[in-house]
Amino acid sequence: MSATEEPQKLYAAREPVFPKRVTGKFRNLKWLILFVTLGIYYITPWIRWDRGPNLPDQAVLLDLANRRFFFFWIEIWPHEFYFVAGLLIMAGLGLFLFTSALGRVWCGYTCPQTVWTDLFFTVERWIEGDRNARLRLWRKGWDFQKIRLRLAKYAVWLLIAVATGGAWVFYFADAPTLFMEIVTGQAASVAYATIGILTFTTFVFGGFMREQVCIYMCPWPRIQAAMMDEHTITVAYRDWRGEPRGKGKSRDDLGDCIDCNACVNVCPVGIDIRDGQQLECITCALCIDACDDIMAKVGKPRGLIDYMALTDETNERAGNPKVSVWKHIFRLRTMIYTALWSAIGIALTVMLFVRSDIDMTVAPVRNPQFVVLSDGSIRNTYDVRIRNMTGETTDFQVTLTADQPLRIELEGQEGNVVEVPVDSTQLQRVYVIAPAGSAAAQSNLTDLRLWVEDLGTTTRSFEDTTFFGRDME
């Protein structure tokens, strides 16, 4: 390297992306999904659901203080975390399914980063104008107009970011109550910290980092290749039809692409789909809308850029008709994902409807293993935890069944009935006694079953355990 030659730079500054406004069926679909998803996110915490006088009336609530999750008529307790695990597995399989069938359709339409970035782009166009106006504003020096437009844009972005952070915390407490506590300065510090963090991340990720989050921070672009094959439908450019591209009037020696760059100008990540499949592409299909609009204006068939599979290229180059979309979607891989996804969903649904309103656990107290009473009988001790999920204070009867004559006593209770408050658990110490000289008192181990019965509904639950006799000495 000569003394005057500058060293090669290994870092290139980011070139901001200013997507152009576009109309079309995919843009309309994205608008619909944007409004639906944001509506669900912002409105859901305010929906009320009457569960009775002793339970919260918020339809969707993650009650961390009481370690419960409410979803309309469904109540999930800590010991039922398998429902949450099952839903997470279903979400993962669903992502695999849609990616293997339709590429990065999640990234292009429903990913939170995509939805909020799209919303921030809309605000930017509304305040600063479309692509050309934003480019001119970016390149011009700072003056009163630029400062005014930027401050207005940032103010709206900040309102959206605050609403985003605020909506999230409302899922973890009663929304109306928490809202009043926040505006009056009486909310817990963790609520303000959470709102602050989510406000900052939403403002920065949606307003400034945008496509950089998808390209550099999200791992999914690097994982998706394992989910896709030659039958996966994704956004692609028909180069065999569009090349060679050109803008000349005589088009006998040119393809259909007039090199207008409309597909590039509308891309939210700033790539050229005509360069082939790229890691940055989120398959939002806005380039399809832009290209179809141009093709209609120049009198050429639509579909120069389209959703298609790699196998379609081979067929179309050979002059064969395009394979049906459904044949690409319904193939062995997607059917396996669908079967697994459906099986887990059906299993969770069945478990949800057959679960009991009573839950119990039995923990034998083995220090000591047994106690010899004054009359020679043998006593074992058990800690029985009863969980009342019925929605009202309930009397539960504790009984046992065994092949040997055993009797039961409850510590601190007259008889064998214990009252458990609504939506709570109660630890009850239970004594099981074998008469002196009985087989259970003299034997090593005796199997028994402890029962808990709701006296109001006769619903029962049981757990098996063992009784230790003298032969354990």
XYZ file of C-alpha atoms in Angstrom:
473
model
C 0.000 0.000 0.000
C 1.394 3.369 -0.984
C 1.793 6.163 1.511
C -0.988 8.166 -0.117
C -3.456 5.284 -0.475
C -6.175 5.171 2.183
C -6.808 1.875 3.970
C -9.910 -0.028 2.948
C -12.856 0.627 5.223
C -14.475 -2.467 6.713
C -17.537 -0.578 7.913
C -20.062 1.220 5.768
C -22.446 3.746 7.248
C -26.119 2.811 7.030
C -28.030 4.240 4.132
C -31.526 5.171 5.354
C -34.412 3.503 3.565
C -37.296 5.706 2.412
C -39.974 3.382 1.000
C -42.408 4.855 -1.470
C -46.149 4.652 -0.874
C -47.743 1.797 -2.812
C -51.253 0.461 -3.339
C -52.429 -3.038 -4.187
C -53.852 -6.224 -2.753
C -50.818 -7.078 -0.635
C -50.586 -3.549 0.716
C -54.286 -3.738 1.603
C -53.690 -7.079 3.313
C -50.880 -5.540 5.344
C -53.162 -2.643 6.342
C -55.797 -5.108 7.514
C -53.306 -7.138 9.542
C -51.786 -3.962 11.009
C -55.138 -2.659 12.238
C -56.248 -6.050 13.572
C -53.011 -6.862 15.421
C -52.574 -3.378 16.898
C -56.252 -3.310 17.838
C -55.917 -6.619 19.664
C -52.762 -5.467 21.446
C -54.062 -2.093 22.626
C -57.706 -2.992 23.361
C -57.495 -6.478 24.909
C -56.494 -5.373 28.465
C -59.643 -3.232 28.670
C -62.099 -6.029 27.842
C -64.108 -7.087 30.899
C -65.221 -10.632 31.756
C -67.477 -11.433 34.717
C -66.062 -14.361 36.693
C -67.939 -13.736 39.931
C -67.339 -11.633 43.040
C -64.086 -13.250 44.093
C -62.169 -13.151 40.811
C -60.770 -10.376 38.581
C -63.047 -9.143 35.813
C -60.298 -8.481 33.262
C -60.699 -10.810 30.280
C -56.964 -11.367 29.740
C -54.771 -11.039 32.818
C -51.341 -12.365 33.775
C -51.787 -12.254 37.542
C -48.179 -12.734 38.655
C -48.953 -11.857 42.286
C -51.323 -14.830 42.567
C -49.469 -16.842 39.922
C -52.416 -17.319 37.615
C -53.290 -16.591 34.009
C -56.827 -15.616 33.030
C -57.999 -15.811 29.429
C -61.720 -15.108 29.187
C -63.372 -18.229 30.736
C -60.061 -20.112 31.073
C -57.982 -19.950 34.266
C -54.480 -21.418 34.268
C -52.790 -22.198 37.596
C -49.041 -22.574 38.230
C -49.234 -26.377 38.264
C -50.867 -26.209 34.821
C -47.900 -24.554 33.154
C -47.945 -27.376 30.628
C -50.723 -25.428 28.878
C -48.335 -22.501 28.372
C -45.561 -24.849 27.281
C -47.940 -26.487 24.816
C -48.954 -23.125 23.355
C -45.298 -22.167 22.933
C -44.607 -25.445 21.139
C -47.617 -24.817 18.907
C -46.303 -21.321 18.142
C -42.924 -22.771 17.149
C -44.467 -25.477 14.978
C -46.786 -22.896 13.425
C -43.800 -20.757 12.516
C -42.072 -23.791 10.971
C -45.251 -24.668 9.070
C -45.844 -21.226 7.577
C -42.173 -20.747 6.734
C -41.899 -24.093 4.967
C -45.070 -23.332 2.996
C -44.893 -19.563 2.382
C -41.396 -18.441 3.331
C -41.017 -15.509 5.706
C -44.725 -14.699 5.721
C -44.553 -14.123 9.495
C -41.788 -11.560 9.041
C -43.569 -9.769 6.234
C -47.010 -9.415 7.795
C -47.350 -10.138 11.520
C -43.966 -9.772 13.227
C -44.204 -6.958 15.837
C -41.093 -5.316 14.398
C -42.708 -5.251 10.951
C -46.063 -3.990 12.246
C -44.660 -1.145 14.336
C -42.092 -0.166 11.693
C -44.908 -0.011 9.141
C -46.844 2.225 11.512
C -43.820 4.495 11.989
C -43.325 4.658 8.203
C -46.957 5.751 7.860
C -46.449 8.571 10.369
C -43.276 9.617 8.558
C -45.053 9.817 5.200
C -47.965 11.689 6.764
C -45.703 14.383 8.223
C -42.724 14.577 5.832
C -44.264 13.402 2.566
C -43.615 10.480 0.241
C -40.231 9.071 -0.772
C -38.908 11.982 -2.865
C -39.922 14.582 -0.283
C -38.257 12.602 2.518
C -35.104 12.175 0.464
C -34.900 15.918 -0.154
C -35.489 16.610 3.527
C -32.777 14.126 4.509
C -30.201 15.709 2.206
C -30.937 19.368 2.975
C -29.324 21.253 5.807
C -30.959 21.937 9.116
C -33.428 24.803 8.966
C -36.684 25.712 10.698
C -38.812 23.545 8.423
C -36.668 20.447 8.900
C -36.543 20.903 12.669
C -40.327 21.435 12.802
C -41.070 18.314 10.740
C -38.628 16.176 12.688
C -39.958 17.292 16.063
C -43.540 16.625 14.928
C -42.586 13.167 13.687
C -40.664 12.293 16.838
C -43.553 13.503 18.999
C -46.023 11.162 17.278
C -43.519 8.312 17.404
C -43.079 8.901 21.126
C -46.837 8.825 21.726
C -47.042 5.485 19.910
C -44.079 4.146 21.884
C -45.567 5.227 25.229
C -48.913 3.658 24.296
C -47.069 0.459 23.392
C -45.222 0.255 26.702
C -48.321 1.252 28.635
C -50.499 -1.355 26.959
C -48.029 -4.098 27.883
C -48.131 -3.450 31.634
C -51.944 -3.458 31.573
C -51.825 -7.183 30.859
C -50.311 -7.773 34.337
C -52.761 -5.804 36.507
C -56.297 -4.474 36.381
C -56.049 -1.988 33.508
C -58.361 0.825 34.762
C -56.874 0.702 38.263
C -53.285 0.642 37.042
C -53.957 3.463 34.574
C -55.167 5.754 37.374
C -52.181 4.787 39.511
C -49.802 5.596 36.655
C -51.250 9.029 35.865
C -51.408 9.946 39.564
C -47.871 8.738 40.286
C -48.987 5.954 42.635
C -48.012 2.935 40.523
C -45.176 0.624 41.492
C -41.727 1.555 40.252
C -41.537 -1.630 38.185
C -44.519 -0.406 36.136
C -42.779 2.875 35.273
C -39.513 1.054 34.539
C -41.253 -1.404 32.210
C -43.077 1.382 30.366
C -39.813 3.309 30.044
C -37.871 0.357 28.635
C -40.591 -0.608 26.137
C -41.082 3.025 25.123
C -37.380 3.370 24.410
C -37.079 0.101 22.477
C -40.222 0.775 20.417
C -39.071 4.309 19.588
C -35.564 3.211 18.587
C -36.383 -0.084 16.858
C -39.398 1.182 14.933
C -38.137 4.692 14.230
C -34.410 4.353 13.606
C -33.104 0.778 13.446
C -35.991 -0.620 11.392
C -34.588 -3.086 8.874
C -31.384 -3.426 10.912
C -33.333 -5.319 13.576
C -34.434 -7.850 10.937
C -31.013 -8.141 9.305
C -28.615 -8.084 12.261
C -30.546 -8.751 15.476
C -33.193 -11.317 14.545
C -31.916 -14.923 14.246
C -34.822 -16.099 12.101
C -33.373 -15.061 8.690
C -30.492 -17.426 9.364
C -32.702 -20.258 10.607
C -35.350 -20.071 7.904
C -33.152 -21.799 5.314
C -33.589 -25.056 7.238
C -37.367 -24.680 6.951
C -37.482 -23.940 3.216
C -36.970 -26.103 0.145
C -37.531 -25.862 -3.606
C -41.314 -26.069 -3.119
C -41.551 -23.189 -0.644
C -43.531 -20.270 -2.037
C -41.741 -16.955 -1.690
C -41.421 -13.617 -3.474
C -39.278 -13.930 -6.610
C -38.512 -12.177 -9.896
C -39.097 -13.943 -13.216
C -35.776 -12.998 -14.748
C -36.377 -15.312 -17.728
C -39.270 -13.080 -18.619
C -37.917 -9.698 -17.506
C -34.344 -9.821 -18.841
C -32.699 -8.121 -20.530
C -34.290 -5.099 -18.924
C -34.383 -1.684 -20.504
C -36.399 1.478 -21.132
C -36.042 1.693 -24.909
C -39.065 2.182 -27.138
C -38.150 -0.790 -29.343
C -38.760 -3.737 -27.069
C -38.218 -6.636 -29.444
C -34.847 -7.431 -27.901
C -35.790 -6.559 -24.323
C -37.651 -8.336 -21.570
C -40.729 -7.070 -19.759
C -38.764 -5.257 -17.025
C -38.459 -1.588 -17.935
C -35.906 -0.990 -15.141
C -38.119 1.593 -13.432
C -36.890 0.585 -9.945
C -40.447 0.714 -8.602
C -39.833 -2.574 -6.779
C -36.713 -1.135 -5.143
C -38.358 2.143 -4.159
C -41.169 0.463 -2.192
C -38.993 -2.119 -0.415
C -38.909 -1.492 3.367
C -35.469 -3.092 3.670
C -34.004 -1.392 0.591
C -33.056 -4.409 -1.548
C -33.533 -5.196 -5.225
C -35.593 -8.379 -5.553
C -34.288 -8.754 -9.110
C -30.923 -9.763 -7.630
C -32.465 -13.031 -6.423
C -33.234 -14.408 -2.979
C -31.556 -12.419 -0.205
C -31.323 -12.763 3.545
C -32.749 -9.258 4.001
C -36.011 -9.972 2.146
C -39.002 -10.300 4.507
C -41.393 -11.297 1.681
C -43.815 -8.456 2.394
C -44.836 -8.542 -1.306
C -44.986 -4.758 -1.695
C -42.663 -5.129 -4.691
C -45.345 -7.319 -6.300
C -47.926 -4.534 -5.960
C -45.505 -1.960 -7.361
C -44.469 -4.111 -10.317
C -48.034 -5.172 -11.161
C -49.039 -1.521 -11.264
C -46.222 -0.730 -13.714
C -46.973 -3.769 -15.872
C -50.592 -2.682 -16.134
C -49.508 0.799 -17.257
C -47.148 -0.474 -19.978
C -49.572 -3.145 -21.174
C -47.619 -6.179 -20.020
C -48.915 -9.216 -18.081
C -48.802 -8.983 -14.336
C -46.693 -11.344 -12.281
C -43.186 -10.316 -13.318
C -42.548 -10.320 -9.577
C -44.747 -12.831 -7.832
C -45.140 -15.441 -5.115
C -43.639 -18.606 -6.565
C -41.458 -21.629 -5.800
C -38.061 -22.515 -7.222
C -39.607 -25.448 -9.068
C -41.870 -23.015 -10.915
C -38.815 -21.527 -12.598
C -37.836 -24.875 -14.102
C -41.378 -25.563 -15.289
C -41.930 -22.120 -16.803
C -38.548 -22.056 -18.556
C -39.497 -25.391 -20.110
C -42.830 -23.964 -21.197
C -44.849 -26.094 -18.787
C -47.850 -24.653 -16.931
C -47.345 -23.342 -13.433
C -47.913 -25.888 -10.666
C -50.928 -25.235 -8.446
C -50.184 -23.302 -5.271
C -51.925 -25.988 -3.238
C -49.532 -28.659 -4.516
C -46.651 -26.588 -3.176
C -48.359 -26.103 0.177
C -49.678 -29.615 0.772
C -46.573 -31.757 0.728
C -44.991 -34.178 3.192
C -43.112 -31.605 5.265
C -46.054 -29.257 5.745
C -48.434 -32.129 6.430
C -46.125 -33.425 9.181
C -45.962 -29.960 10.754
C -49.747 -29.642 10.472
C -50.307 -33.057 12.060
C -47.990 -32.277 14.981
C -49.504 -28.828 15.449
C -53.043 -30.222 15.378
C -52.213 -33.091 17.732
C -50.849 -30.735 20.383
C -53.814 -28.390 19.966
C -56.332 -31.207 20.305
C -54.508 -32.632 23.334
C -54.484 -29.243 25.088
C -58.174 -28.730 24.335
C -59.111 -32.143 25.711
C -56.987 -31.601 28.831
C -58.609 -28.197 29.338
C -62.130 -29.598 29.362
C -61.453 -32.757 31.378
C -59.368 -31.153 34.122
C -60.843 -31.155 37.623
C -61.663 -28.116 39.765
C -59.828 -29.864 42.592
C -56.101 -30.469 42.718
C -54.228 -32.200 45.492
C -50.692 -33.259 46.310
C -49.640 -35.682 49.048
C -46.221 -35.498 50.696
C -45.512 -38.230 53.290
C -43.670 -36.934 56.374
C -40.907 -39.515 56.909
C -39.051 -38.051 59.860
C -39.928 -40.204 61.705
C -41.351 -42.780 59.315
C -44.052 -43.762 61.812
C -45.077 -43.164 65.424
C -46.199 -45.844 67.899
C -49.132 -44.506 69.930
C -49.894 -45.422 73.564
C -52.425 -48.051 72.539
C -49.906 -49.751 70.225
C -51.384 -48.433 66.983
C -49.098 -47.106 64.235
C -49.480 -43.589 62.862
C -48.099 -42.129 59.628
C -48.172 -38.412 58.832
C -48.910 -36.796 55.450
C -49.022 -33.195 54.253
C -51.955 -32.853 51.871
C -52.144 -29.675 49.835
C -55.644 -28.966 48.515
C -56.172 -26.434 45.736
C -59.689 -25.020 45.365
C -60.317 -23.906 41.774
C -64.120 -23.857 42.004
C -64.593 -20.076 42.321
C -66.155 -20.183 45.827
C -65.199 -21.252 49.349
C -65.719 -25.008 49.509
C -65.818 -27.811 52.082
C -63.660 -30.782 51.130
C -63.855 -34.210 52.710
C -60.627 -36.179 53.058
C -60.978 -39.975 53.019
C -58.869 -43.007 52.180
C -59.213 -46.417 50.623
C -56.882 -49.354 51.303
C -56.880 -53.119 51.528
C -56.224 -52.903 55.291
C -58.326 -51.304 58.065
C -56.891 -47.806 58.358
C -58.500 -44.676 59.778
C -57.842 -41.024 59.121
C -57.581 -37.905 61.317
C -57.087 -34.254 60.341
C -54.919 -32.016 62.466
C -56.888 -29.071 63.842
C -60.181 -30.276 62.376
C -63.190 -32.008 63.882
C -63.973 -34.905 61.606
C -62.431 -35.203 58.167
C -63.794 -32.043 56.494
C -61.603 -29.016 55.732
C -62.753 -25.646 54.394
C -60.614 -24.140 51.625
C -61.108 -20.477 50.633
C -61.943 -19.533 47.067
C -59.143 -19.742 44.511
C -56.487 -20.684 47.031
C -54.520 -23.620 48.349
C -54.444 -24.982 51.871
C -51.923 -27.298 53.477
C -53.599 -29.835 55.748
C -51.711 -32.298 57.935
C -53.352 -35.726 57.802
C -52.747 -38.686 60.124
C -53.361 -42.265 58.968
C -53.547 -44.797 61.799
C -53.358 -48.607 61.725
C -54.844 -50.461 64.735
C -52.420 -52.319 66.980
C -51.803 -55.847 65.800
C -53.307 -55.260 62.346
C -51.545 -56.438 59.220
C -50.839 -52.852 58.157
C -49.257 -52.084 61.538
C -47.001 -55.137 61.348
C -46.154 -55.198 57.632
C -43.474 -53.350 55.711
C -45.495 -51.230 53.259
C -49.227 -50.898 52.642
C -50.608 -49.154 49.593
C -53.364 -46.631 50.168
C -55.229 -43.945 48.249
C -56.121 -40.560 49.717
C -59.260 -38.910 48.349
C -60.446 -35.285 48.419
C -64.129 -34.716 47.606
C -66.029 -31.477 47.034
C -69.110 -31.942 49.209
C -71.094 -29.518 47.079
C -70.543 -31.112 43.679
C -69.184 -34.564 44.682
C -66.173 -33.930 42.428
C -63.266 -36.080 43.602
C -59.515 -36.219 43.230
C -57.040 -38.784 44.568
C -53.361 -39.569 44.957
C -51.719 -42.873 45.817
C -49.168 -43.207 48.593
C -47.859 -45.833 51.064
C -48.184 -46.585 54.786
C -45.107 -47.688 56.774
C -45.509 -50.355 59.459
C -43.263 -51.835 62.185
C -41.269 -53.963 59.754
C -39.578 -50.750 58.575
C -37.594 -50.766 61.843
